[in-house]
PDB file of C-alpha atoms in Angstrom:
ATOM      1  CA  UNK C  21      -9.039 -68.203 -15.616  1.00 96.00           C
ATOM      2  CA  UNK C  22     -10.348 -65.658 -18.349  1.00 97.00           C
ATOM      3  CA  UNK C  23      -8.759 -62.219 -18.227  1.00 98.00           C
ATOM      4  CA  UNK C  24     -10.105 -59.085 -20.290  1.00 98.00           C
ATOM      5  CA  UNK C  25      -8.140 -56.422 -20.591  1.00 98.00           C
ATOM      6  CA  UNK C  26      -9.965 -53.218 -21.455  1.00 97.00           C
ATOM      7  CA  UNK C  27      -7.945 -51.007 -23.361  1.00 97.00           C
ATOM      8  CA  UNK C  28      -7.461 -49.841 -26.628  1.00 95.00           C
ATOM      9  CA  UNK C  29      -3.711 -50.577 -26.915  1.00 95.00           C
ATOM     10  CA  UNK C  30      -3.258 -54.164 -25.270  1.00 96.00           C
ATOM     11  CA  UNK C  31      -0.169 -53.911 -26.575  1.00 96.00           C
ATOM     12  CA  UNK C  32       1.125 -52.041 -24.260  1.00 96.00           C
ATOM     13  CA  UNK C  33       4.774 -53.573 -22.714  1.00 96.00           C
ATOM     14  CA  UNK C  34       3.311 -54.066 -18.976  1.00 97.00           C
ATOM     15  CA  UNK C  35      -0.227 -55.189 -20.361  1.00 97.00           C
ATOM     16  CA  UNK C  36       1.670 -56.976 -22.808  1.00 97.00           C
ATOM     17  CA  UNK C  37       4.393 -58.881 -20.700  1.00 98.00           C
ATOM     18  CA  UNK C  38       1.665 -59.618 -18.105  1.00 98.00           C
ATOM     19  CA  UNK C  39      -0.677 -61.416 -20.397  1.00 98.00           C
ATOM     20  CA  UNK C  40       2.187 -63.882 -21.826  1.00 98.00           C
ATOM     21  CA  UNK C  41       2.561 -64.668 -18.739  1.00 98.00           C
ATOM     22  CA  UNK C  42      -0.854 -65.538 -18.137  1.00 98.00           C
ATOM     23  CA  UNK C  43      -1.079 -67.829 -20.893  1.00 98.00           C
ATOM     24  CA  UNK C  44       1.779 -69.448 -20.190  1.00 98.00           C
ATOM     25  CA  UNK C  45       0.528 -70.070 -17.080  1.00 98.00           C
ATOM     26  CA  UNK C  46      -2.120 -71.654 -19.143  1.00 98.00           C
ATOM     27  CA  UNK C  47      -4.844 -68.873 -18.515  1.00 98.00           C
ATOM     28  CA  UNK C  48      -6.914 -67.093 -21.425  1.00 98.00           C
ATOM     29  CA  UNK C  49      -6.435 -63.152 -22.761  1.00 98.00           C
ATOM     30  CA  UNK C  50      -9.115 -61.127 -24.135  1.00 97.00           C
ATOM     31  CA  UNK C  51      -8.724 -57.520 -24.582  1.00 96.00           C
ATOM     32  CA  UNK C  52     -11.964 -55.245 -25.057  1.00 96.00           C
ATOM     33  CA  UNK C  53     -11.512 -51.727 -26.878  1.00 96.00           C
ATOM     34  CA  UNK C  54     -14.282 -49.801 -24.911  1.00 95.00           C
ATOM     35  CA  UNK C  55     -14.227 -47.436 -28.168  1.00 91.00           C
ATOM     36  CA  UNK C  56     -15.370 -49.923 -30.534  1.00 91.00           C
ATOM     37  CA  UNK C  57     -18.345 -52.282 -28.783  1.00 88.00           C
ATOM     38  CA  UNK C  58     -21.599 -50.475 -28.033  1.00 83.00           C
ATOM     39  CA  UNK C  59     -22.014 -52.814 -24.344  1.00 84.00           C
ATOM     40  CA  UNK C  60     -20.542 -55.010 -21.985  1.00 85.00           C
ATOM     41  CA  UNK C  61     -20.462 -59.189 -23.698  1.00 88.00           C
ATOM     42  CA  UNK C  62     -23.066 -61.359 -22.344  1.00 89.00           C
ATOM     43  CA  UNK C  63     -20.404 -64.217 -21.348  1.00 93.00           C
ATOM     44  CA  UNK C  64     -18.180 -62.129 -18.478  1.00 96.00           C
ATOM     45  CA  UNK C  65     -14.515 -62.955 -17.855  1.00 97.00           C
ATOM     46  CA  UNK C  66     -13.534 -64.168 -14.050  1.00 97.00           C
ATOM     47  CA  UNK C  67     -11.325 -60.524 -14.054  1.00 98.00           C
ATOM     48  CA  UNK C  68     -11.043 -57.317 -15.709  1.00 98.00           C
ATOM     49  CA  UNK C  69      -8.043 -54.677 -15.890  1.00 98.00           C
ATOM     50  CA  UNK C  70      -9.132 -51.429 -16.547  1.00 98.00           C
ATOM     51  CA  UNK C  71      -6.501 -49.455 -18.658  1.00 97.00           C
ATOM     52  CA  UNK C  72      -8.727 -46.693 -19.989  1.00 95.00           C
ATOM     53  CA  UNK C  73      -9.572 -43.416 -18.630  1.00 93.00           C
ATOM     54  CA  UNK C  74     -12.443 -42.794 -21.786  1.00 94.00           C
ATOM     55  CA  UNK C  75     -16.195 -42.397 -21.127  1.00 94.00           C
ATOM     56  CA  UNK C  76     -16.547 -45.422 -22.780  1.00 95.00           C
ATOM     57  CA  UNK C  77     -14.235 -47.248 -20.762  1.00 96.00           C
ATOM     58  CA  UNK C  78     -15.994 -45.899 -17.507  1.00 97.00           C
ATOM     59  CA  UNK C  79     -19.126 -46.413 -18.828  1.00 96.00           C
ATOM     60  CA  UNK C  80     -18.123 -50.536 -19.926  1.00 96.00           C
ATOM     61  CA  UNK C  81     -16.502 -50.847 -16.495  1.00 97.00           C
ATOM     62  CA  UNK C  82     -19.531 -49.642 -14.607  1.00 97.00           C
ATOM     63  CA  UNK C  83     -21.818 -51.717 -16.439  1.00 96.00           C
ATOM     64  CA  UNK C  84     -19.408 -54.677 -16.063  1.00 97.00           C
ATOM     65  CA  UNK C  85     -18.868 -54.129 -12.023  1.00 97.00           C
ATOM     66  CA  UNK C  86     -23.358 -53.875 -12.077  1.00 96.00           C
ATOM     67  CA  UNK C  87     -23.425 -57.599 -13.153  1.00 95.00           C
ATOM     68  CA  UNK C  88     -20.857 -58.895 -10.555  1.00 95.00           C
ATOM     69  CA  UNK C  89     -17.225 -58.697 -12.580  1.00 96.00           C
ATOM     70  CA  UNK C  90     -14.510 -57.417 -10.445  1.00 97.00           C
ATOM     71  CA  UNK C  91     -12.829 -55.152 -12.069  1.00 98.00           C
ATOM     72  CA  UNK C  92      -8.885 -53.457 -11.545  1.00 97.00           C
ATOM     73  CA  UNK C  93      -9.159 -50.230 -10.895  1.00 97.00           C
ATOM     74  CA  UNK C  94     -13.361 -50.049 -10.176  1.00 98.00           C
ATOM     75  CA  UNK C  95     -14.685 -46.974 -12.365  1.00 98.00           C
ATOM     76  CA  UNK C  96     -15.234 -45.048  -9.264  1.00 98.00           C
ATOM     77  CA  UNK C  97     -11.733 -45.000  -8.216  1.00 98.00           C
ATOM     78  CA  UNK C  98     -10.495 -44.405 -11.860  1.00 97.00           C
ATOM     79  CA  UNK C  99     -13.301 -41.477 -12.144  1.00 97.00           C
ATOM     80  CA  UNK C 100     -12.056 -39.892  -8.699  1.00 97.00           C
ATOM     81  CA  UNK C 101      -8.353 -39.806 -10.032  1.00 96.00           C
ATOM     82  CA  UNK C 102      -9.164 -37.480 -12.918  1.00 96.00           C
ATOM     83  CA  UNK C 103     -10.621 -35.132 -10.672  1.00 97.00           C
ATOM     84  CA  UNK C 104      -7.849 -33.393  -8.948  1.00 97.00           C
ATOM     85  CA  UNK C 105     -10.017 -31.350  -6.352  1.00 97.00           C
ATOM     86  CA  UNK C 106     -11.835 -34.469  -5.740  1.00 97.00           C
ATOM     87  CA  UNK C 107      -8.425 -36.045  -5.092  1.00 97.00           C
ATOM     88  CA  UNK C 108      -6.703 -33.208  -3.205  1.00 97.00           C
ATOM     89  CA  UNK C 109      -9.893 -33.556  -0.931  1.00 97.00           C
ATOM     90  CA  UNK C 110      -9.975 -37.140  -0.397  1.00 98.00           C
ATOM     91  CA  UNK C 111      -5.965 -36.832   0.286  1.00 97.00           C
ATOM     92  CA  UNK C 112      -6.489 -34.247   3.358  1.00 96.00           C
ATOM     93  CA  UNK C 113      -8.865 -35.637   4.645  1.00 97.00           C
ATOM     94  CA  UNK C 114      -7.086 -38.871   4.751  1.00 97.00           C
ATOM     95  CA  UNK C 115      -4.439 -37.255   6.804  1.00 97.00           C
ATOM     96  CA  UNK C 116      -2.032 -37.875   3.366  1.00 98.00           C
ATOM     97  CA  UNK C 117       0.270 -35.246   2.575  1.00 97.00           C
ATOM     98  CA  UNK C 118      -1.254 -33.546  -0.046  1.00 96.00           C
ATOM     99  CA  UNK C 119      -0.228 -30.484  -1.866  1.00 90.00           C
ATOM    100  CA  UNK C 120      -2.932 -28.018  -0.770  1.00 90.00           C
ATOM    101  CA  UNK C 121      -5.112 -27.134  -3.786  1.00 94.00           C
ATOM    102  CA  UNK C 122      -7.054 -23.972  -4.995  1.00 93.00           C
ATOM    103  CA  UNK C 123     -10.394 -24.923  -7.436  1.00 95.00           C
ATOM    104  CA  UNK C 124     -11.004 -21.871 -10.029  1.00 95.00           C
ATOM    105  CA  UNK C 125     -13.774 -22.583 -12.744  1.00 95.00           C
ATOM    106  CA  UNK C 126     -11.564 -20.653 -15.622  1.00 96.00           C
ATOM    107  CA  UNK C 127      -7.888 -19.705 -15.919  1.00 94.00           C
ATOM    108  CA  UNK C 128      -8.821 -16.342 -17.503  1.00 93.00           C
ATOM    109  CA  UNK C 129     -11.383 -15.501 -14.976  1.00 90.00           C
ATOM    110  CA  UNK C 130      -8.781 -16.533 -11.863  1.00 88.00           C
ATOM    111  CA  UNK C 131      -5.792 -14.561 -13.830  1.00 88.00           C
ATOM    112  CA  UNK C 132      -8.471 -10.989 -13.941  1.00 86.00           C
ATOM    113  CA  UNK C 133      -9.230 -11.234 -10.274  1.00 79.00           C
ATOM    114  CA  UNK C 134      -6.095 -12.214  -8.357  1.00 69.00           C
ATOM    115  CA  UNK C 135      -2.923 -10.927  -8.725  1.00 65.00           C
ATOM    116  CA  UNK C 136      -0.075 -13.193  -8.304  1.00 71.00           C
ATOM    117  CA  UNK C 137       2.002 -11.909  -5.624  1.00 68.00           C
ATOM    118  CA  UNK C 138       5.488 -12.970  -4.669  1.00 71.00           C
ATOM    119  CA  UNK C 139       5.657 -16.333  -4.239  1.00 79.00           C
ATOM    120  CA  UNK C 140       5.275 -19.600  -7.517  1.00 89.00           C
ATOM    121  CA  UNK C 141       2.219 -21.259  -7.918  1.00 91.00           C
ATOM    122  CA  UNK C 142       1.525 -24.738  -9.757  1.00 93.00           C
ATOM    123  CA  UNK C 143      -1.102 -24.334 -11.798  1.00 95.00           C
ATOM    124  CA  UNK C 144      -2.893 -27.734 -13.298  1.00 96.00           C
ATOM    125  CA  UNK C 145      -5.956 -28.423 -15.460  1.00 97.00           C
ATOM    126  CA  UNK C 146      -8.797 -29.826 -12.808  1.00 97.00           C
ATOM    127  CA  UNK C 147      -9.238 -32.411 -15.069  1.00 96.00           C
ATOM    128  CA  UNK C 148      -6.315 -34.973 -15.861  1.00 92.00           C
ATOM    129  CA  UNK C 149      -5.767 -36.422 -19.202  1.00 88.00           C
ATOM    130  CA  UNK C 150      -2.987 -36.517 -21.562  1.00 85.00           C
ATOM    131  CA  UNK C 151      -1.630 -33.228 -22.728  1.00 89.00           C
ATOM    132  CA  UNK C 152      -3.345 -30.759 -20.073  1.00 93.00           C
ATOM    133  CA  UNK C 153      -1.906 -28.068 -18.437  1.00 95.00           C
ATOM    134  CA  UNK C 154       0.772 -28.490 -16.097  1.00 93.00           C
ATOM    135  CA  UNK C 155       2.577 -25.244 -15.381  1.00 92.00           C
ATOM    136  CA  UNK C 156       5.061 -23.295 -12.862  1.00 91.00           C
ATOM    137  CA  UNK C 157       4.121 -19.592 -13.107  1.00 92.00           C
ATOM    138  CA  UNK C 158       6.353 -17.049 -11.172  1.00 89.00           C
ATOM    139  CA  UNK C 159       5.081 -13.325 -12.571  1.00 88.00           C
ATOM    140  CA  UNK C 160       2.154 -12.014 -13.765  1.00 86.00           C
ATOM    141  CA  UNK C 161       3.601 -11.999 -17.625  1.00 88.00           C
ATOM    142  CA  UNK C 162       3.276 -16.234 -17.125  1.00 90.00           C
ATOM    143  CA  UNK C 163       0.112 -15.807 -15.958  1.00 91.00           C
ATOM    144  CA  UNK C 164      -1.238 -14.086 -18.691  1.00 91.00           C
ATOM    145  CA  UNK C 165       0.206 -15.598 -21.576  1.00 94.00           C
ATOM    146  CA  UNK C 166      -1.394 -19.746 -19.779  1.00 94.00           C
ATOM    147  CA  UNK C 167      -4.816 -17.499 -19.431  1.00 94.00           C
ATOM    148  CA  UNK C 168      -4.668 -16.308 -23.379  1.00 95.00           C
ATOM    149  CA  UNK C 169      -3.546 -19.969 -23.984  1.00 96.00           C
ATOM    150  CA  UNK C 170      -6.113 -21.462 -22.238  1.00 96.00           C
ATOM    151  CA  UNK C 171      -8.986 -19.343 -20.919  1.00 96.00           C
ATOM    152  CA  UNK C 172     -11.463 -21.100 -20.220  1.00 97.00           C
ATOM    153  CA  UNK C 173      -9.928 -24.195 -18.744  1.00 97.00           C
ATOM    154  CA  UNK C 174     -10.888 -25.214 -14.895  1.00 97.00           C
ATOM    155  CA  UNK C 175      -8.109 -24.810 -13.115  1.00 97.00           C
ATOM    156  CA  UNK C 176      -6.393 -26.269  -9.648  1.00 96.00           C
ATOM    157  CA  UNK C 177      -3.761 -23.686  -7.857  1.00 94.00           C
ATOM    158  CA  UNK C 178      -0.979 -25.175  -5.303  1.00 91.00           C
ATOM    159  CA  UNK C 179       1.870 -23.270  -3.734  1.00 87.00           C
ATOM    160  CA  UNK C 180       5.130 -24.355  -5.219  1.00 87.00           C
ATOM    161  CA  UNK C 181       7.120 -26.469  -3.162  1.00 84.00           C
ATOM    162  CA  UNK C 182      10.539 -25.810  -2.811  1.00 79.00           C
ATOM    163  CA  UNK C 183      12.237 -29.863  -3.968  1.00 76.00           C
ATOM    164  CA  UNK C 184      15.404 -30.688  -5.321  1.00 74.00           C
ATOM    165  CA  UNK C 185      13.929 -30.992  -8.943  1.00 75.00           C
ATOM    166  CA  UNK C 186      12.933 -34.261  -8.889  1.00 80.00           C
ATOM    167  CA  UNK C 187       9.967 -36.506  -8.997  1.00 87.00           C
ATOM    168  CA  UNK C 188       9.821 -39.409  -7.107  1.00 92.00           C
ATOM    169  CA  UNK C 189       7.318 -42.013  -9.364  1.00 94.00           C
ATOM    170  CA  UNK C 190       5.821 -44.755  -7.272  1.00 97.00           C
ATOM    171  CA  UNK C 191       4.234 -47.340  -8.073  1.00 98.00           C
ATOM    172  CA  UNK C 192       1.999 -50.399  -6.469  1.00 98.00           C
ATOM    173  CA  UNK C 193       0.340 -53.444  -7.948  1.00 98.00           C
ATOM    174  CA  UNK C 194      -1.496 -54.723  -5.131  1.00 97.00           C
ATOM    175  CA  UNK C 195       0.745 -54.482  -2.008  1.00 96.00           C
ATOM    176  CA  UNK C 196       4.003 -54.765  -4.215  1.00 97.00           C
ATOM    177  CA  UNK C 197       5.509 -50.603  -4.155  1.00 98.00           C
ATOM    178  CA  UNK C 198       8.148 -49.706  -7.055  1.00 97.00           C
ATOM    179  CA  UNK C 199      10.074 -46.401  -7.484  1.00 96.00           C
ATOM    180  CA  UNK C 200      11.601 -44.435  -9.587  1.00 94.00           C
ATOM    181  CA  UNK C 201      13.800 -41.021 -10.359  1.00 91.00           C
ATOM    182  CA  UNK C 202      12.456 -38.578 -12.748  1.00 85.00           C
ATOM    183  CA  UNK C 203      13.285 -34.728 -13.142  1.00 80.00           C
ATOM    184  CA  UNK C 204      10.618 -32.887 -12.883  1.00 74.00           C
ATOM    185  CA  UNK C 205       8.153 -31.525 -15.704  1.00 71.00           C
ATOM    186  CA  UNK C 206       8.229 -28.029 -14.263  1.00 71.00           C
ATOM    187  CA  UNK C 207      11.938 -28.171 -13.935  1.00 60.00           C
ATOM    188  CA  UNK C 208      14.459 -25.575 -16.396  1.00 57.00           C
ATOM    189  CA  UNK C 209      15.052 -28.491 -17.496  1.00 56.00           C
ATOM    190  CA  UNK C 210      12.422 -30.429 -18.451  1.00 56.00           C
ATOM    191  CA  UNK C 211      11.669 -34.009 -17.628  1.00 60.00           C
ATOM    192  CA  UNK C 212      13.342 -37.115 -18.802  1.00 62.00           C
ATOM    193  CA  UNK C 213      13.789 -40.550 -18.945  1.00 66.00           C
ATOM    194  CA  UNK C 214      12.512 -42.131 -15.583  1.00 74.00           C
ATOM    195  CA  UNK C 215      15.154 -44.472 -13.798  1.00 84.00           C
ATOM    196  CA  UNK C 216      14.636 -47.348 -11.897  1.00 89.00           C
ATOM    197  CA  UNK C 217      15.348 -46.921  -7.583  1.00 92.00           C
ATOM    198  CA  UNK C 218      15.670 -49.306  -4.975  1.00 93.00           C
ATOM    199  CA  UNK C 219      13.333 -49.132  -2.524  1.00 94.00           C
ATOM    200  CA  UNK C 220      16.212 -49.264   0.397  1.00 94.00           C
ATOM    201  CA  UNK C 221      17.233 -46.072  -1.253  1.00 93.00           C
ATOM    202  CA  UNK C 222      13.825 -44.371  -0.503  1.00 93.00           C
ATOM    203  CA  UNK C 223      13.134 -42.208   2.588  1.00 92.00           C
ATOM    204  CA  UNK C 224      11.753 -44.048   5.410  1.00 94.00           C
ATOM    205  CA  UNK C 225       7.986 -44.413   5.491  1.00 96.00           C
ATOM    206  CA  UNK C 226       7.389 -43.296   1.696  1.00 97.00           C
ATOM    207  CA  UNK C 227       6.591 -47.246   0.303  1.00 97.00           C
ATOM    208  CA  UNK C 228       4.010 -47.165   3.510  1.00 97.00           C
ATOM    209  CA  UNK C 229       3.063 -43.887   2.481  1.00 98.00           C
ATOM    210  CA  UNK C 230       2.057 -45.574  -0.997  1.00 98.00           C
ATOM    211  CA  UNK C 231       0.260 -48.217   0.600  1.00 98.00           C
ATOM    212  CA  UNK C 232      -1.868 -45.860   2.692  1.00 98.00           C
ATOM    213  CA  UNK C 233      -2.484 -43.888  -0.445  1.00 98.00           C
ATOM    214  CA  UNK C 234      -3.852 -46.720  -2.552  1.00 98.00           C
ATOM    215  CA  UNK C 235      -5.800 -47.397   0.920  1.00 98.00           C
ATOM    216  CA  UNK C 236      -7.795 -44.313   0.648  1.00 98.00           C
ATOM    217  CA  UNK C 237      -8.333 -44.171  -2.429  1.00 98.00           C
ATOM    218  CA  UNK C 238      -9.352 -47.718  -2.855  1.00 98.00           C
ATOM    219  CA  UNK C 239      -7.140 -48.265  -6.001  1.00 98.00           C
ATOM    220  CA  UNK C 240      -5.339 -52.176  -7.212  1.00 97.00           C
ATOM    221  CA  UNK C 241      -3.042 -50.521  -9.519  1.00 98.00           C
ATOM    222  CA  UNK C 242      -2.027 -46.973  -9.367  1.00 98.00           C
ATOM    223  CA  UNK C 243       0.893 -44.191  -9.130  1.00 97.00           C
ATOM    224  CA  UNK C 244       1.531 -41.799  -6.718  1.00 97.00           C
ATOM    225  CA  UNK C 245       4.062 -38.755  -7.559  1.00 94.00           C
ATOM    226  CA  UNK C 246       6.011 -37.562  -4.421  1.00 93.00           C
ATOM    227  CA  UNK C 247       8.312 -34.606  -3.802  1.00 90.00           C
ATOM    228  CA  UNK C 248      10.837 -34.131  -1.560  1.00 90.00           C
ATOM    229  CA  UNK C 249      10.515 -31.039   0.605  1.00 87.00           C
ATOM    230  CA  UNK C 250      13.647 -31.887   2.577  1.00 85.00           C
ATOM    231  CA  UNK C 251      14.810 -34.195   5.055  1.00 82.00           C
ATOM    232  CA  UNK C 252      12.338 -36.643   3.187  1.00 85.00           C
ATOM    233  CA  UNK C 253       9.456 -34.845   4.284  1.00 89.00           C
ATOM    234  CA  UNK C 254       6.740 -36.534   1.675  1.00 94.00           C
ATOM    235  CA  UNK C 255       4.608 -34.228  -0.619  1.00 94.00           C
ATOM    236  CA  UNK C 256       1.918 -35.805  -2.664  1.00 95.00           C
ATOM    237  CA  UNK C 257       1.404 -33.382  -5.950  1.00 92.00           C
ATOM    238  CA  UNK C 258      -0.936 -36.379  -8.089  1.00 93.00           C
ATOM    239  CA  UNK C 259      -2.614 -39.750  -7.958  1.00 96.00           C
ATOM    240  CA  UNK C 260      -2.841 -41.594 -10.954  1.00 95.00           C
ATOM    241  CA  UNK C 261      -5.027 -44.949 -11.426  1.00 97.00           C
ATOM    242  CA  UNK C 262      -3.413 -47.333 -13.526  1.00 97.00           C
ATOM    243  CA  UNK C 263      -0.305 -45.988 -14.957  1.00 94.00           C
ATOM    244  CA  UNK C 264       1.947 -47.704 -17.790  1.00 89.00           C
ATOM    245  CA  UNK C 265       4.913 -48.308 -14.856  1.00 93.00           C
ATOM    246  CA  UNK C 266       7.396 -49.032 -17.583  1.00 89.00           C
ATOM    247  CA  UNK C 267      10.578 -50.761 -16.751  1.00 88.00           C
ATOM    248  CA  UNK C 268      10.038 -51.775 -13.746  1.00 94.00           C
ATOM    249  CA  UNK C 269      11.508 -55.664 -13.176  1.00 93.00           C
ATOM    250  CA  UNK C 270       8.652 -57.835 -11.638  1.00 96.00           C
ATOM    251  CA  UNK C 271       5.809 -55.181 -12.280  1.00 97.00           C
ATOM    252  CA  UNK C 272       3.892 -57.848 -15.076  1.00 98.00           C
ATOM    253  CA  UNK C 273       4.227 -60.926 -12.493  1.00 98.00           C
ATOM    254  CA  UNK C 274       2.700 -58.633  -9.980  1.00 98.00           C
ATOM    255  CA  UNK C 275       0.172 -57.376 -12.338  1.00 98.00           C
ATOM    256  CA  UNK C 276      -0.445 -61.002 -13.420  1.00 98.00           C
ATOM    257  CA  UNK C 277      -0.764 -62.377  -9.522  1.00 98.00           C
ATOM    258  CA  UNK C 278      -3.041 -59.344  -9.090  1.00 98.00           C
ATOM    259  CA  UNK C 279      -5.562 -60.647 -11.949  1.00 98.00           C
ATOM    260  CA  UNK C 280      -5.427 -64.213 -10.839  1.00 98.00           C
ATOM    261  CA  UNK C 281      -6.098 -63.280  -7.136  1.00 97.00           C
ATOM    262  CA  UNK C 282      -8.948 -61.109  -7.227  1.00 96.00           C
ATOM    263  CA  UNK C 283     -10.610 -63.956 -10.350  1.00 95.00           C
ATOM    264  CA  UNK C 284     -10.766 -66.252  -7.647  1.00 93.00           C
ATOM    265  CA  UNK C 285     -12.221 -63.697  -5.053  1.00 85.00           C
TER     266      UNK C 285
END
């Protein structure tokens, strides 16, 4: 089997670990930087895996998907993820227990008209990439100094939840779910290193939970951030579509099973 990977850092230690595996296995590894070819090659692989969230990436993995390729995550399901209203609506109306989310088209113009009141809000950049805005704000002096930082950024709004600090980082490949421990960015603080957790050691339902997730949103490879609200009642605060799930033992074999399946249709 031929397998592209279409990144710009194939590198990376679960593209990386996966593909040695592959050729071991005696299968071929391409990688295609969407930022440096101007179209899709004439001769396709049998499988793409699409680690990039660029327009050119999109753009490469539509064009790919229009002449037959199948490709991991499709460019509709990666577009969708960087969306956050798009994904907090998708979520509810999954029945998925999703953070409920507030759309403003600027942080300044939300800050001027609505005044905070007494309970934390989340506030997040609509648009997910790397460094946006991820922030706890608890009086109106927060408010104001995000809204002089970032005016004219579209914003989403969520109630805080009330957690034990924590993240909870899942993870699927396929129907293979793995989990880990992180504190929380909007923690005192700060976040850290993630650590590897056993399933068992999850509350009941949450891998299924996962599952559903990547269900709905019609994803092969993707993340989904959970709280704990207590008693392990689930909150979903973000989807992600192909994450780097770093250190997690078995994660390239699955990634590499993945490819291999959905090559031979």
């Amino acid at each position: 089997m031929r397998v592209c990977l279409v990144t710009p850092e194939p590198g990376h230690p679960l593209l990386a670990a996966a593909a040695a595996l592959l050729e071991a296995a005696g299968h071929r590894v391409e990688s295609l930087d969407p930022g440096a070819v101007d179209a899709a090659p004439a001769d396709l692989a049998d499988v793409y895996l699409l680690k990039s969230k660029t327009p050119q990436g999109l753009d490469l993995a539509r064009e790919l998907e229009r002449r037959g390729a199948p490709v991991l995550n499709s460019a509709a399901a990666t577009t969708l993820c960087q969306d956050r209203t798009e994904m907090a609506e998708l979520a509810l109306r999954a029945g998925l227990p999703f953070a409920g989310t507030r759309t403003y088209g600027s942080l300044a113009a939300w800050a001027a008209d609505e005044p905070l009141g007494g309970s934390p809000l989340v506030v997040k950049s609509r648009h997910s990439r790397r460094h946006d805005l991820v922030a706890r704000v608890d009086d109106d002096a927060r408010l104001r100094e995000l809204a002089d930082a970032w005016p004219q950024e579209p914003v989403v709004v969520q109630e805080f939840a009330p957690n034990s600090g924590w993240d909870h980082k899942l993870w699927a490949i396929g129907d293979r779910v793995f989990a880990a421990l992180r504190r929380s960015e909007l923690a005192p603080e700060g976040s850290g290193p993630a650590r590897s957790l056993p399933l068992a050691e999850l509350p009941p339902g949450w891998a299924d939970l996962v599952l559903r997730t990547g269900e709905a949103f019609s994803l092969d490879v993707y993340g989904v951030d959970l709280i704990d609200t207590g008693d392990g009642s689930p909150l979903i605060v973000d989807v992600n579509a192909f994450p780097g799930i770093r250190g997690q033992a078995g994660a390239p074999r699955a990634l590499a099973a993945l490819a291999l399946a959905r090559a031979a249709g």
